[in-house]
């Protein structure tokens, strides 16, 4: 699979990435109006986006319909290099009769399928946890 995006610098603080008719606005944080995300926020958010899709699909296929799924994502930037050197994601998921053990097994499967997780894991210390909630 190949990925192609177009990127346009709009002014001194904004940029727009476009793919498949969707736009993502990037902001340096130096402007008065915060109109977009910092690129490093998008990198960490990509981890959450990928895990949301992979975990949701794994749960549905296993007979656990997702009633609610929330994530708290954090990233740490090492300013000396500069790079994102650590990221964490805690997932809370609600599904009828979902045990903690089943949630952890589904998360392990989802991590194995996650393109973004597997890409970042080569260079970033990642910590992903899950808590199951029955409805």
PDB file of C-alpha atoms in Angstrom:
ATOM      1  CA  UNK A   1       0.000   0.000   0.000  1.00  0.00           C
ATOM      2  CA  UNK A   2       1.334   3.392  -0.932  1.00  0.00           C
ATOM      3  CA  UNK A   3       0.307   6.613   0.790  1.00  0.00           C
ATOM      4  CA  UNK A   4       0.254   9.951  -0.979  1.00  0.00           C
ATOM      5  CA  UNK A   5      -0.527  13.329   0.544  1.00  0.00           C
ATOM      6  CA  UNK A   6      -0.250  16.881  -0.641  1.00  0.00           C
ATOM      7  CA  UNK A   7       1.083  19.532   1.698  1.00  0.00           C
ATOM      8  CA  UNK A   8       0.745  23.277   1.345  1.00  0.00           C
ATOM      9  CA  UNK A   9       2.236  25.978   3.530  1.00  0.00           C
ATOM     10  CA  UNK A  10      -0.546  28.517   3.950  1.00  0.00           C
ATOM     11  CA  UNK A  11       1.321  31.269   5.795  1.00  0.00           C
ATOM     12  CA  UNK A  12       4.167  31.572   8.264  1.00  0.00           C
ATOM     13  CA  UNK A  13       2.461  29.475  10.952  1.00  0.00           C
ATOM     14  CA  UNK A  14       0.050  27.140   9.154  1.00  0.00           C
ATOM     15  CA  UNK A  15       0.294  24.173   6.862  1.00  0.00           C
ATOM     16  CA  UNK A  16      -2.381  21.925   5.396  1.00  0.00           C
ATOM     17  CA  UNK A  17      -2.023  18.249   4.506  1.00  0.00           C
ATOM     18  CA  UNK A  18      -4.581  16.833   2.094  1.00  0.00           C
ATOM     19  CA  UNK A  19      -5.472  13.261   1.226  1.00  0.00           C
ATOM     20  CA  UNK A  20      -8.637  11.641  -0.076  1.00  0.00           C
ATOM     21  CA  UNK A  21     -10.572  14.936   0.165  1.00  0.00           C
ATOM     22  CA  UNK A  22      -9.720  15.447   3.852  1.00  0.00           C
ATOM     23  CA  UNK A  23      -7.611  18.284   5.241  1.00  0.00           C
ATOM     24  CA  UNK A  24      -5.448  18.292   8.359  1.00  0.00           C
ATOM     25  CA  UNK A  25      -4.289  21.693   9.579  1.00  0.00           C
ATOM     26  CA  UNK A  26      -0.883  22.050  11.218  1.00  0.00           C
ATOM     27  CA  UNK A  27       0.007  25.017  13.417  1.00  0.00           C
ATOM     28  CA  UNK A  28       3.391  26.032  14.787  1.00  0.00           C
ATOM     29  CA  UNK A  29       1.802  27.373  17.962  1.00  0.00           C
ATOM     30  CA  UNK A  30       3.309  30.790  17.306  1.00  0.00           C
ATOM     31  CA  UNK A  31       0.164  32.315  15.807  1.00  0.00           C
ATOM     32  CA  UNK A  32      -2.567  34.179  17.633  1.00  0.00           C
ATOM     33  CA  UNK A  33      -5.322  31.833  16.469  1.00  0.00           C
ATOM     34  CA  UNK A  34      -4.628  28.215  17.246  1.00  0.00           C
ATOM     35  CA  UNK A  35      -6.117  26.624  14.149  1.00  0.00           C
ATOM     36  CA  UNK A  36      -4.395  23.282  14.042  1.00  0.00           C
ATOM     37  CA  UNK A  37      -2.273  20.718  15.805  1.00  0.00           C
ATOM     38  CA  UNK A  38       1.485  20.662  16.182  1.00  0.00           C
ATOM     39  CA  UNK A  39       3.104  17.953  14.066  1.00  0.00           C
ATOM     40  CA  UNK A  40       4.262  16.119  17.211  1.00  0.00           C
ATOM     41  CA  UNK A  41       0.652  16.092  18.484  1.00  0.00           C
ATOM     42  CA  UNK A  42      -0.437  14.562  15.189  1.00  0.00           C
ATOM     43  CA  UNK A  43       2.221  11.866  15.570  1.00  0.00           C
ATOM     44  CA  UNK A  44       0.926  10.882  19.015  1.00  0.00           C
ATOM     45  CA  UNK A  45      -2.707  11.216  17.873  1.00  0.00           C
ATOM     46  CA  UNK A  46      -1.935   8.842  15.000  1.00  0.00           C
ATOM     47  CA  UNK A  47      -1.113   6.162  17.548  1.00  0.00           C
ATOM     48  CA  UNK A  48      -4.543   6.617  19.125  1.00  0.00           C
ATOM     49  CA  UNK A  49      -6.299   6.683  15.775  1.00  0.00           C
ATOM     50  CA  UNK A  50      -4.682   3.464  14.630  1.00  0.00           C
ATOM     51  CA  UNK A  51      -5.303   1.660  17.928  1.00  0.00           C
ATOM     52  CA  UNK A  52      -8.927   2.827  17.992  1.00  0.00           C
ATOM     53  CA  UNK A  53      -9.566   1.243  14.596  1.00  0.00           C
ATOM     54  CA  UNK A  54      -7.584  -1.955  15.214  1.00  0.00           C
ATOM     55  CA  UNK A  55      -8.915  -2.583  18.716  1.00  0.00           C
ATOM     56  CA  UNK A  56     -12.481  -1.764  17.687  1.00  0.00           C
ATOM     57  CA  UNK A  57     -12.288  -4.199  14.772  1.00  0.00           C
ATOM     58  CA  UNK A  58     -10.780  -6.938  16.971  1.00  0.00           C
ATOM     59  CA  UNK A  59     -13.508  -6.476  19.562  1.00  0.00           C
ATOM     60  CA  UNK A  60     -16.316  -6.576  17.002  1.00  0.00           C
ATOM     61  CA  UNK A  61     -14.883  -9.723  15.380  1.00  0.00           C
ATOM     62  CA  UNK A  62     -14.640 -11.348  18.816  1.00  0.00           C
ATOM     63  CA  UNK A  63     -18.269 -10.622  19.655  1.00  0.00           C
ATOM     64  CA  UNK A  64     -17.659  -7.659  21.969  1.00  0.00           C
ATOM     65  CA  UNK A  65     -19.479  -4.671  20.500  1.00  0.00           C
ATOM     66  CA  UNK A  66     -17.827  -1.415  21.546  1.00  0.00           C
ATOM     67  CA  UNK A  67     -20.264   0.677  23.549  1.00  0.00           C
ATOM     68  CA  UNK A  68     -17.706   3.345  24.404  1.00  0.00           C
ATOM     69  CA  UNK A  69     -13.972   3.687  23.972  1.00  0.00           C
ATOM     70  CA  UNK A  70     -11.856   6.546  25.280  1.00  0.00           C
ATOM     71  CA  UNK A  71      -8.105   7.083  25.265  1.00  0.00           C
ATOM     72  CA  UNK A  72      -5.649   9.276  27.094  1.00  0.00           C
ATOM     73  CA  UNK A  73      -2.494   9.801  25.051  1.00  0.00           C
ATOM     74  CA  UNK A  74       0.733  11.420  26.166  1.00  0.00           C
ATOM     75  CA  UNK A  75       3.985  12.031  24.402  1.00  0.00           C
ATOM     76  CA  UNK A  76       7.341  13.270  25.616  1.00  0.00           C
ATOM     77  CA  UNK A  77       9.654  15.346  23.460  1.00  0.00           C
ATOM     78  CA  UNK A  78      13.368  15.174  24.161  1.00  0.00           C
ATOM     79  CA  UNK A  79      14.403  18.753  23.388  1.00  0.00           C
ATOM     80  CA  UNK A  80      18.103  17.878  23.204  1.00  0.00           C
ATOM     81  CA  UNK A  81      17.762  15.737  20.058  1.00  0.00           C
ATOM     82  CA  UNK A  82      14.739  16.810  19.311  1.00  0.00           C
ATOM     83  CA  UNK A  83      12.472  13.777  19.023  1.00  0.00           C
ATOM     84  CA  UNK A  84       9.485  12.089  20.585  1.00  0.00           C
ATOM     85  CA  UNK A  85      11.231   9.567  22.815  1.00  0.00           C
ATOM     86  CA  UNK A  86       8.269   8.191  24.760  1.00  0.00           C
ATOM     87  CA  UNK A  87       4.520   7.902  24.359  1.00  0.00           C
ATOM     88  CA  UNK A  88       1.782   6.322  26.377  1.00  0.00           C
ATOM     89  CA  UNK A  89      -1.813   5.449  25.717  1.00  0.00           C
ATOM     90  CA  UNK A  90      -4.376   4.346  28.260  1.00  0.00           C
ATOM     91  CA  UNK A  91      -7.581   2.914  26.838  1.00  0.00           C
ATOM     92  CA  UNK A  92     -10.878   2.616  28.689  1.00  0.00           C
ATOM     93  CA  UNK A  93     -13.378   0.420  26.885  1.00  0.00           C
ATOM     94  CA  UNK A  94     -16.967  -0.452  27.709  1.00  0.00           C
ATOM     95  CA  UNK A  95     -18.569  -3.624  26.350  1.00  0.00           C
ATOM     96  CA  UNK A  96     -21.045  -6.080  27.811  1.00  0.00           C
ATOM     97  CA  UNK A  97     -19.336  -9.070  29.461  1.00  0.00           C
ATOM     98  CA  UNK A  98     -15.821  -7.936  28.514  1.00  0.00           C
ATOM     99  CA  UNK A  99     -13.357  -9.158  31.150  1.00  0.00           C
ATOM    100  CA  UNK A 100     -10.050  -7.489  31.885  1.00  0.00           C
ATOM    101  CA  UNK A 101      -8.217 -10.566  30.594  1.00  0.00           C
ATOM    102  CA  UNK A 102     -10.180 -10.551  27.323  1.00  0.00           C
ATOM    103  CA  UNK A 103      -9.516  -6.818  26.919  1.00  0.00           C
ATOM    104  CA  UNK A 104      -5.772  -7.347  27.391  1.00  0.00           C
ATOM    105  CA  UNK A 105      -5.747 -10.215  24.880  1.00  0.00           C
ATOM    106  CA  UNK A 106      -7.640  -8.104  22.341  1.00  0.00           C
ATOM    107  CA  UNK A 107      -5.245  -5.212  22.928  1.00  0.00           C
ATOM    108  CA  UNK A 108      -2.257  -7.505  22.351  1.00  0.00           C
ATOM    109  CA  UNK A 109      -3.784  -8.634  19.063  1.00  0.00           C
ATOM    110  CA  UNK A 110      -4.553  -5.023  18.056  1.00  0.00           C
ATOM    111  CA  UNK A 111      -0.980  -3.944  18.823  1.00  0.00           C
ATOM    112  CA  UNK A 112       0.281  -6.623  16.472  1.00  0.00           C
ATOM    113  CA  UNK A 113      -1.975  -5.240  13.701  1.00  0.00           C
ATOM    114  CA  UNK A 114      -1.299  -1.550  14.328  1.00  0.00           C
ATOM    115  CA  UNK A 115       0.835   0.036  11.613  1.00  0.00           C
ATOM    116  CA  UNK A 116       1.507   3.177  13.647  1.00  0.00           C
ATOM    117  CA  UNK A 117       2.306   1.287  16.878  1.00  0.00           C
ATOM    118  CA  UNK A 118       4.723  -1.054  15.091  1.00  0.00           C
ATOM    119  CA  UNK A 119       6.394   1.844  13.288  1.00  0.00           C
ATOM    120  CA  UNK A 120       6.832   3.943  16.432  1.00  0.00           C
ATOM    121  CA  UNK A 121       7.943   0.949  18.531  1.00  0.00           C
ATOM    122  CA  UNK A 122      11.183   0.840  16.535  1.00  0.00           C
ATOM    123  CA  UNK A 123      12.260   4.237  17.894  1.00  0.00           C
ATOM    124  CA  UNK A 124       9.984   5.296  20.752  1.00  0.00           C
ATOM    125  CA  UNK A 125       9.403   3.838  24.212  1.00  0.00           C
ATOM    126  CA  UNK A 126       5.688   2.965  24.137  1.00  0.00           C
ATOM    127  CA  UNK A 127       3.387   2.037  26.992  1.00  0.00           C
ATOM    128  CA  UNK A 128      -0.162   1.004  26.115  1.00  0.00           C
ATOM    129  CA  UNK A 129      -2.617  -0.129  28.789  1.00  0.00           C
ATOM    130  CA  UNK A 130      -6.298  -0.973  28.846  1.00  0.00           C
ATOM    131  CA  UNK A 131      -9.078  -1.101  31.423  1.00  0.00           C
ATOM    132  CA  UNK A 132     -12.268  -3.016  30.694  1.00  0.00           C
ATOM    133  CA  UNK A 133     -15.607  -1.754  31.949  1.00  0.00           C
ATOM    134  CA  UNK A 134     -18.786  -3.833  31.772  1.00  0.00           C
ATOM    135  CA  UNK A 135     -21.952  -1.993  30.987  1.00  0.00           C
TER     136      UNK A 135
END
